[in-house]
Coordinates of C-alpha atoms in Angstrom, one line a residue:
X937 CA -0.2 0.0 0.0
X938 CA 1.6 3.2 -1.0
X939 CA 2.6 5.5 1.9
X940 CA 1.1 9.1 1.2
X941 CA 3.9 11.8 1.5
X942 CA 3.6 14.4 4.6
X943 CA 2.6 17.7 3.3
X944 CA 5.2 20.3 3.5
X945 CA 5.6 21.9 7.1
X946 CA 4.5 25.8 6.7
X947 CA 7.1 28.3 7.7
X948 CA 6.5 29.8 11.6
X949 CA 4.3 32.7 11.8
X950 CA 6.3 35.7 13.3
X951 CA 4.8 38.1 15.8
X952 CA 4.5 41.6 15.5
X953 CA 7.7 42.4 17.7
X954 CA 9.7 40.4 14.8
X955 CA 8.2 42.9 12.2
X956 CA 9.0 45.6 14.8
X957 CA 12.7 44.7 14.8
X958 CA 12.9 44.9 11.6
X959 CA 11.2 48.2 11.3
X960 CA 13.4 49.4 14.0
X961 CA 16.6 48.3 11.9
X962 CA 15.3 49.9 8.8
X963 CA 14.7 53.3 10.9
X964 CA 18.2 53.0 12.3
X965 CA 19.8 52.4 9.1
X966 CA 17.7 55.2 7.2
X967 CA 19.2 57.4 10.2
X968 CA 22.8 56.3 9.6
X969 CA 22.2 57.0 5.8
X970 CA 21.0 60.4 6.0
X971 CA 23.6 62.3 8.5
X972 CA 26.1 63.4 5.9
X973 CA 24.1 65.3 3.7
X974 CA 22.8 68.2 6.5
X975 CA 26.3 68.2 8.1
X976 CA 28.6 68.2 5.0
X977 CA 29.7 72.1 5.4
X978 CA 30.9 71.1 9.0
X979 CA 32.6 68.1 7.9
X980 CA 34.4 70.1 5.1
X981 CA 35.4 72.5 7.8
X982 CA 36.9 69.9 10.1
X983 CA 38.4 67.5 7.9
X984 CA 39.5 70.6 5.8
X985 CA 37.9 69.2 2.4
X986 CA 37.5 70.7 -0.7
X987 CA 34.0 70.8 -2.8
X988 CA 35.3 68.0 -5.0
X989 CA 36.2 65.7 -1.8
X990 CA 32.7 66.9 -0.1
X991 CA 30.8 65.8 -3.4
X992 CA 32.8 62.4 -3.5
X993 CA 32.0 61.8 0.4
X994 CA 28.1 62.6 -0.3
X995 CA 27.9 59.9 -3.1
X996 CA 30.3 57.2 -1.7
X997 CA 27.6 55.4 0.1
X998 CA 25.3 55.6 -2.8
X999 CA 27.3 54.0 -5.1
X1000 CA 28.2 51.0 -2.7
X1001 CA 24.3 50.6 -1.9
X1002 CA 23.8 50.4 -5.8
X1003 CA 26.3 47.6 -5.9
X1004 CA 25.3 45.7 -2.9
X1005 CA 21.4 45.6 -3.0
X1006 CA 21.6 42.9 -5.7
X1007 CA 24.3 40.9 -4.0
X1008 CA 22.5 41.0 -0.9
X1009 CA 19.1 40.3 -2.2
X1010 CA 20.5 37.3 -4.4
X1011 CA 22.5 35.7 -1.5
X1012 CA 19.3 36.1 0.8
X1013 CA 17.2 34.3 -2.0
X1014 CA 19.9 31.4 -2.1
X1015 CA 21.1 31.3 1.5
X1016 CA 18.4 32.7 3.8
X1017 CA 17.4 36.3 4.6
X1018 CA 18.4 36.2 8.3
X1019 CA 21.7 34.3 7.7
X1020 CA 22.8 37.2 5.2
X1021 CA 21.4 40.2 7.4
X1022 CA 23.0 39.3 10.1
X1023 CA 26.5 39.4 8.4
X1024 CA 25.8 42.4 6.4
X1025 CA 24.7 44.6 9.3
X1026 CA 28.2 43.4 11.0
X1027 CA 29.8 45.1 8.2
X1028 CA 27.4 48.3 8.4
X1029 CA 28.5 48.4 12.0
X1030 CA 31.9 48.3 11.3
X1031 CA 31.5 51.0 8.9
X1032 CA 29.8 53.4 11.2
X1033 CA 32.5 52.5 14.1
X1034 CA 35.0 53.6 11.4
X1035 CA 33.0 56.8 10.4
X1036 CA 32.5 57.7 14.0
X1037 CA 36.2 57.2 14.7
X1038 CA 37.7 58.8 11.3
X1039 CA 40.6 61.4 12.1
X1040 CA 40.6 62.2 8.4
X1041 CA 39.0 62.2 5.0
X1042 CA 40.3 58.8 4.1
X1043 CA 39.2 56.7 6.9
X1044 CA 35.9 58.6 6.5
X1045 CA 35.3 57.5 3.0
X1046 CA 36.4 53.7 4.0
X1047 CA 33.5 54.1 6.7
X1048 CA 31.1 55.4 4.2
X1049 CA 31.7 52.6 1.7
X1050 CA 31.3 50.0 4.5
X1051 CA 28.2 51.8 5.7
X1052 CA 26.8 51.7 2.0
X1053 CA 25.9 47.8 2.6
X1054 CA 22.9 49.1 4.6
X1055 CA 20.8 49.2 1.3
X1056 CA 21.1 45.5 1.2
X1057 CA 18.9 45.3 4.5
X1058 CA 15.7 46.3 2.6
X1059 CA 15.7 43.3 0.1
X1060 CA 16.6 41.2 3.0
X1061 CA 14.0 42.1 4.9
X1062 CA 11.2 41.7 2.3
X1063 CA 12.3 38.1 1.9
X1064 CA 11.6 37.3 5.6
X1065 CA 8.1 39.2 5.7
X1066 CA 7.3 37.2 2.7
X1067 CA 8.5 33.9 3.9
X1068 CA 6.6 34.1 7.4
X1069 CA 3.7 36.2 6.7
X1070 CA 0.4 35.6 4.6
X1071 CA 0.3 37.6 1.5
X1072 CA -2.1 40.3 2.6
X1073 CA 0.0 41.1 6.0
X1074 CA 3.4 41.0 3.9
X1075 CA 2.3 43.7 1.7
X1076 CA 1.4 45.6 4.7
X1077 CA 4.8 44.7 6.5
X1078 CA 6.8 45.6 3.4
X1079 CA 5.2 49.0 3.6
X1080 CA 5.8 49.6 7.1
X1081 CA 9.6 48.6 6.8
X1082 CA 9.8 51.1 3.7
X1083 CA 8.1 53.7 5.5
X1084 CA 10.2 53.5 8.6
X1085 CA 13.5 53.3 6.5
X1086 CA 12.2 56.9 5.2
X1087 CA 11.3 58.0 8.7
X1088 CA 14.6 57.3 9.7
X1089 CA 16.1 59.3 7.1
X1090 CA 14.0 62.3 8.5
X1091 CA 15.0 61.6 11.6
X1092 CA 18.6 61.8 10.6
X1093 CA 18.5 64.9 8.6
X1094 CA 16.9 66.5 11.7
X1095 CA 19.1 65.3 14.2
X1096 CA 22.3 65.4 12.7
X1097 CA 23.4 69.1 13.0
X1098 CA 22.0 69.3 16.6
X1099 CA 24.1 66.3 17.7
X1100 CA 27.3 67.1 15.7
X1101 CA 27.3 70.6 16.9
X1102 CA 26.2 70.0 20.5
X1103 CA 28.4 66.8 21.0
X1104 CA 30.8 66.2 18.3
X1105 CA 30.6 64.7 14.3
X1106 CA 31.6 61.3 16.1
X1107 CA 28.7 60.9 17.8
X1108 CA 26.4 61.8 14.8
X1109 CA 27.7 58.2 13.4
X1110 CA 27.9 56.5 16.6
X1111 CA 24.4 56.7 18.1
X1112 CA 22.7 55.3 15.0
X1113 CA 25.3 52.6 14.8
X1114 CA 24.6 51.5 18.3
X1115 CA 20.8 51.6 17.2
X1116 CA 21.7 49.3 14.1
X1117 CA 23.7 46.8 16.6
X1118 CA 20.5 46.6 19.0
X1119 CA 18.1 46.1 16.1
X1120 CA 20.1 43.4 14.4
X1121 CA 20.5 41.6 17.9
X1122 CA 16.5 41.8 18.3
X1123 CA 16.2 40.4 14.7
X1124 CA 18.4 37.5 15.5
X1125 CA 16.4 36.7 18.6
X1126 CA 12.9 37.3 17.3
X1127 CA 13.3 36.2 13.8
X1128 CA 12.8 32.7 13.1
X1129 CA 15.3 30.9 10.5
X1130 CA 14.3 30.8 7.1
X1131 CA 16.1 27.6 5.5
X1132 CA 18.2 28.3 2.3
X1133 CA 16.4 27.9 -1.1
X1134 CA 19.5 27.2 -3.1
X1135 CA 22.3 26.6 -0.6
X1136 CA 24.3 24.5 -3.0
X1137 CA 24.5 27.2 -5.7
X1138 CA 27.8 28.9 -6.5
X1139 CA 28.1 32.7 -6.4
X1140 CA 28.3 33.9 -10.2
X1141 CA 31.5 36.0 -9.8
X1142 CA 31.8 37.2 -13.5
X1143 CA 28.1 38.5 -13.4
X1144 CA 28.9 40.2 -10.4
X1145 CA 32.1 42.2 -11.5
X1146 CA 30.2 42.9 -14.9
X1147 CA 26.9 44.0 -13.0
X1148 CA 29.4 46.3 -11.1
X1149 CA 30.8 47.5 -14.0
X1150 CA 27.3 48.3 -15.4
X1151 CA 26.3 50.3 -12.1
X1152 CA 29.7 52.2 -11.6
X1153 CA 29.9 53.0 -15.5
X1154 CA 26.2 54.5 -15.0
X1155 CA 26.7 56.5 -11.9
X1156 CA 30.1 57.8 -13.1
X1157 CA 28.1 59.1 -16.0
X1158 CA 25.1 60.3 -14.1
X1159 CA 27.6 62.3 -11.9
X1160 CA 29.7 63.9 -14.8
X1161 CA 26.5 64.6 -16.8
X1162 CA 26.4 68.4 -16.7
X1163 CA 29.9 68.8 -18.2
X1164 CA 29.6 65.7 -20.8
X1165 CA 27.9 68.1 -23.6
X1166 CA 31.0 70.0 -24.1
X1167 CA 33.4 66.6 -23.9
X1168 CA 31.7 64.5 -26.4
X1169 CA 34.8 62.1 -26.6
X1170 CA 34.3 61.5 -22.9
X1171 CA 30.4 61.1 -23.6
X1172 CA 31.3 58.6 -26.1
X1173 CA 33.8 56.6 -24.2
X1174 CA 31.2 56.4 -21.5
X1175 CA 28.7 55.0 -23.5
X1176 CA 31.0 52.2 -25.3
X1177 CA 32.2 51.0 -21.9
X1178 CA 28.7 51.2 -20.7
X1179 CA 27.6 49.1 -23.7
X1180 CA 30.3 46.8 -23.4
X1181 CA 29.8 46.0 -19.9
X1182 CA 26.0 45.6 -20.6
X1183 CA 26.6 43.1 -23.3
X1184 CA 29.3 41.1 -21.3
X1185 CA 26.8 41.1 -18.7
X1186 CA 24.0 39.9 -20.6
X1187 CA 25.9 37.2 -22.3
X1188 CA 27.1 35.6 -19.2
X1189 CA 23.9 35.5 -17.4
X1190 CA 22.3 34.0 -20.4
X1191 CA 25.1 30.9 -20.3
X1192 CA 25.7 30.3 -16.5
X1193 CA 24.1 27.5 -14.7
X1194 CA 23.3 29.6 -11.7
X1195 CA 23.0 33.5 -12.9
X1196 CA 22.8 36.3 -10.3
X1197 CA 19.9 37.6 -12.2
X1198 CA 17.8 35.6 -14.5
X1199 CA 17.1 37.5 -17.6
X1200 CA 13.9 35.4 -18.1
X1201 CA 12.7 37.0 -14.6
X1202 CA 13.5 40.5 -16.1
X1203 CA 11.5 39.9 -19.0
X1204 CA 8.1 39.4 -17.6
X1205 CA 5.8 42.4 -18.1
X1206 CA 5.3 42.9 -14.4
X1207 CA 8.5 43.0 -13.4
X1208 CA 10.2 44.9 -16.1
X1209 CA 7.3 47.5 -16.1
X1210 CA 7.6 47.9 -12.5
X1211 CA 11.5 49.0 -12.9
X1212 CA 10.6 51.5 -15.4
X1213 CA 7.5 53.0 -13.6
X1214 CA 10.1 53.3 -10.6
X1215 CA 12.8 55.1 -12.9
X1216 CA 10.2 57.7 -14.2
X1217 CA 8.4 58.3 -10.8
X1218 CA 12.0 58.8 -9.1
X1219 CA 13.2 61.1 -11.7
X1220 CA 9.9 63.3 -11.5
X1221 CA 10.7 63.2 -7.6
X1222 CA 14.0 64.1 -7.6
X1223 CA 13.5 67.0 -10.0
X1224 CA 11.1 68.6 -7.2
X1225 CA 13.5 67.5 -4.5
X1226 CA 16.4 69.6 -6.0
X1227 CA 14.2 72.5 -7.5
X1228 CA 11.8 73.4 -4.6
X1229 CA 14.6 74.2 -2.3
X1230 CA 16.2 76.3 -5.0
X1231 CA 13.4 78.4 -5.8
X1232 CA 12.8 78.8 -2.0
X1233 CA 16.3 80.0 -1.7
X1234 CA 16.7 82.2 -5.0
X1235 CA 15.9 85.9 -4.9
X1236 CA 15.2 86.4 -8.5
X1237 CA 13.6 89.2 -10.5
X1238 CA 10.0 88.8 -9.4
X1239 CA 10.2 85.3 -8.3
X1240 CA 11.8 83.5 -5.3
X1241 CA 11.8 84.0 -1.4
X1242 CA 15.4 84.2 -0.4
X1243 CA 14.8 81.4 2.3
X1244 CA 17.9 80.6 4.7
X1245 CA 18.8 77.2 5.3
X1246 CA 16.7 77.2 8.5
X1247 CA 13.7 78.1 6.9
X1248 CA 13.8 75.7 3.8
X1249 CA 14.4 73.0 6.3
X1250 CA 11.1 74.0 8.1
X1251 CA 9.2 74.5 4.8
X1252 CA 10.3 71.0 3.7
X1253 CA 9.4 69.2 6.9
X1254 CA 5.6 68.6 5.9
X1255 CA 7.0 66.4 2.9
X1256 CA 9.6 64.3 4.8
X1257 CA 6.5 63.5 7.1
X1258 CA 4.5 62.6 4.3
X1259 CA 7.0 60.7 2.8
X1260 CA 7.4 58.6 6.3
X1261 CA 3.8 57.7 6.2
X1262 CA 3.5 56.9 2.4
X1263 CA 5.3 53.5 2.9
X1264 CA 2.7 51.9 5.3
X1265 CA -0.2 54.2 3.4
X1266 CA 0.8 52.3 0.2
X1267 CA 1.2 48.8 1.7
X1268 CA -2.3 49.1 3.0
X1269 CA -3.5 50.7 -0.3
X1270 CA -2.3 47.8 -2.2
X1271 CA -3.8 45.4 0.0
X1272 CA -7.3 46.8 -0.5
X1273 CA -7.3 47.9 -4.0
X1274 CA -4.7 46.3 -5.9
X1275 CA -0.9 47.6 -6.9
X1276 CA -2.5 48.8 -10.3
X1277 CA -5.3 51.0 -9.2
X1278 CA -2.9 52.4 -6.5
X1279 CA -0.1 53.1 -9.0
X1280 CA -2.3 54.8 -11.5
X1281 CA -4.0 57.4 -8.9
X1282 CA -0.5 58.0 -7.3
X1283 CA 1.2 58.8 -10.8
X1284 CA -1.8 60.4 -12.1
X1285 CA -2.1 62.8 -8.7
X1286 CA 1.8 63.3 -8.8
X1287 CA 1.7 64.4 -12.5
X1288 CA -1.0 66.9 -11.7
X1289 CA 1.1 68.2 -8.7
X1290 CA 4.2 68.7 -10.9
X1291 CA 2.0 70.6 -13.6
X1292 CA 0.7 72.8 -11.0
X1293 CA 3.8 73.9 -9.5
X1294 CA 4.9 74.9 -13.0
X1295 CA 1.9 77.2 -13.2
X1296 CA 1.6 78.4 -9.5
X1297 CA 4.7 78.9 -7.5
X1298 CA 4.1 82.3 -6.1
X1299 CA 3.4 81.6 -2.7
X1300 CA 5.5 79.7 -0.1
X1301 CA 2.4 77.4 0.7
X1302 CA 2.1 76.5 -3.1
X1303 CA 5.5 75.1 -2.9
X1304 CA 5.1 73.5 0.9
X1305 CA 2.0 71.6 -0.2
X1306 CA 3.3 70.6 -3.6
X1307 CA 6.3 69.2 -2.0
X1308 CA 4.3 67.2 0.5
X1309 CA 1.6 65.8 -2.0
X1310 CA 4.7 64.8 -4.2
X1311 CA 6.5 63.0 -1.6
X1312 CA 3.3 61.4 -0.4
X1313 CA 2.3 60.0 -4.1
X1314 CA 5.9 59.1 -4.6
X1315 CA 6.4 57.1 -1.8
X1316 CA 2.9 55.4 -2.5
X1317 CA 4.1 54.4 -5.8
X1318 CA 7.3 53.1 -5.1
X1319 CA 6.0 51.0 -2.2
X1320 CA 3.3 49.7 -4.5
X1321 CA 6.0 48.5 -7.0
X1322 CA 8.1 46.7 -4.3
X1323 CA 5.0 45.1 -3.4
X1324 CA 4.1 44.2 -6.9
X1325 CA 7.6 42.7 -7.7
X1326 CA 7.7 40.7 -4.5
X1327 CA 4.4 39.2 -5.1
X1328 CA 5.0 38.6 -8.8
X1329 CA 7.9 36.3 -8.4
X1330 CA 8.5 32.8 -6.6
X1331 CA 9.8 32.9 -3.1
X1332 CA 13.2 32.3 -4.2
X1333 CA 13.6 35.5 -6.5
X1334 CA 12.5 37.8 -3.8
X1335 CA 15.4 39.6 -2.7
X1336 CA 17.0 39.8 -6.2
X1337 CA 13.8 41.3 -8.0
X1338 CA 13.1 43.8 -5.1
X1339 CA 17.1 44.8 -4.7
X1340 CA 16.9 45.9 -8.4
X1341 CA 13.8 48.0 -7.8
X1342 CA 15.9 49.6 -5.0
X1343 CA 18.8 50.0 -7.7
X1344 CA 16.5 51.5 -10.3
X1345 CA 15.2 54.1 -7.7
X1346 CA 18.7 55.4 -6.7
X1347 CA 19.3 55.3 -10.6
X1348 CA 16.2 57.4 -11.1
X1349 CA 16.9 59.8 -8.3
X1350 CA 20.6 60.5 -9.5
X1351 CA 19.4 61.2 -12.7
X1352 CA 16.8 63.5 -11.9
X1353 CA 19.3 65.5 -9.7
X1354 CA 21.7 65.8 -12.7
X1355 CA 18.7 66.7 -15.0
X1356 CA 17.5 69.2 -12.8
X1357 CA 21.0 71.0 -12.4
X1358 CA 21.3 70.9 -16.1
X1359 CA 18.1 72.8 -16.5
X1360 CA 19.2 75.8 -14.2
X1361 CA 22.7 76.2 -15.4
X1362 CA 21.3 76.4 -18.9
X1363 CA 18.8 78.7 -17.8
X1364 CA 21.2 81.0 -15.9
X1365 CA 21.9 84.3 -18.0
X1366 CA 25.4 85.2 -19.1
X1367 CA 26.9 87.3 -16.1
X1368 CA 24.2 86.1 -13.8
X1369 CA 24.3 83.6 -10.9
X1370 CA 20.5 83.6 -10.7
X1371 CA 18.5 81.0 -13.0
X1372 CA 15.5 82.4 -14.9
X1373 CA 12.1 81.7 -13.7
X1374 CA 11.5 79.8 -16.8
X1375 CA 14.0 77.4 -15.9
X1376 CA 12.2 76.0 -12.9
X1377 CA 8.7 76.0 -15.1
X1378 CA 10.5 73.8 -17.5
X1379 CA 12.0 71.8 -15.0
X1380 CA 8.6 71.0 -13.5
X1381 CA 6.7 70.5 -16.7
X1382 CA 9.1 67.8 -18.1
X1383 CA 9.2 66.4 -14.5
X1384 CA 5.2 66.1 -14.6
X1385 CA 5.5 64.7 -18.4
X1386 CA 8.0 62.0 -17.4
X1387 CA 5.8 60.7 -14.4
X1388 CA 2.6 60.8 -16.6
X1389 CA 4.7 58.8 -19.3
X1390 CA 4.9 56.0 -17.1
X1391 CA 1.5 55.4 -17.1
X1392 CA 1.7 53.6 -20.3
X1393 CA 3.9 50.9 -18.3
X1394 CA 1.2 50.6 -15.7
X1395 CA -0.7 49.1 -18.6
X1396 CA 1.5 46.6 -19.5
X1397 CA 2.3 45.6 -15.9
X1398 CA -1.4 45.3 -15.2
X1399 CA -1.8 43.2 -18.7
X1400 CA 1.2 41.2 -18.0
X1401 CA -0.1 40.3 -14.4
X1402 CA -3.5 39.1 -15.8
X1403 CA -1.7 36.8 -18.6

């Protein structure tokens, strides 16, 4: 008589405390990520940095994060999210320690490079909540973790200056690093182990090296974008190098038995359309993030407000708050209405707000309300894309697929910032350092158009999901 095999044992359910530990870790990493930007002038003074060195410091973590996120997601899919996260956070904690003790710029740069590994915590968190929670609850949990990461960034922006000036620059790195250590220990104690999906899979080193080359070349090109128009040879060389890395990576991933990124996964409409939407929305968001503070600060002929740094920070605070709540709101909305409806509504509202700012920016409250609405709709949209991507793939591909959403987000923000700078540079009359008002109008209009065009990808995403 044949023996009926026992049904597979479902993974243990996790308590709210475990999700809370992941949220605490996300908030702590967001705080540590954001302390450099508001204190960059102080760091330049204390460490005698040139403007170019300050710019390098500000993007060091960004570049590392773009490289580490897909690797962490891939390793988490294969070897278990909790196991990889614990080791990754050890690297981040080491980076925070180096940054807090750094006596000079080289040591601080090393610390920032190590800290950049924190971006990998997000896809690893998504692996864990999807593994241990049912679909509806995991969507909300993904939104909560994403929102707390943004909220941590808001907290870091607010406290970095007072901590650095009241205590020292060393403490603004040490305090969030201590919080990361505590949160990591909490995750280790409260989160059940997730068994490796493919423990015997080898690391795709050629694919890793070539993908790193693609991302590094892309980030380098974006950082040099404003000056590349006057250097066609440099632009051509970058394009050729990027094309070579991309072609080589594609060829390697097609042939290897255990690819870092399964190209068949990227070819699915719900997946590639999510990346397109994320990129377009983040470009539009970055344009507003760049132009609104500039418009508040400028005192032009008949426009602008001449606001100082303190006033600008106060004006942008409502936007930071709406960005923090957008993650949980996006997760709840996707659970109730579906990703397609949420993304369509968010993109429509965001594009309309950008268009409204192009027409109406004569009062401070116009910019405050507009920036808050853009932060809210953008956060809801990106959270919906993360949820849609996570739930469109098998459990064993969650980390890889969602990490590429985060990389796309980073590239979109970098591209939007560089495009905004190019708008203002081109719109500044010869002999003046004040851009024309038309440069801001053009920037808002183009940002709104790019955002609205992503609606075509929403149709593809929904159609592909139905199929």
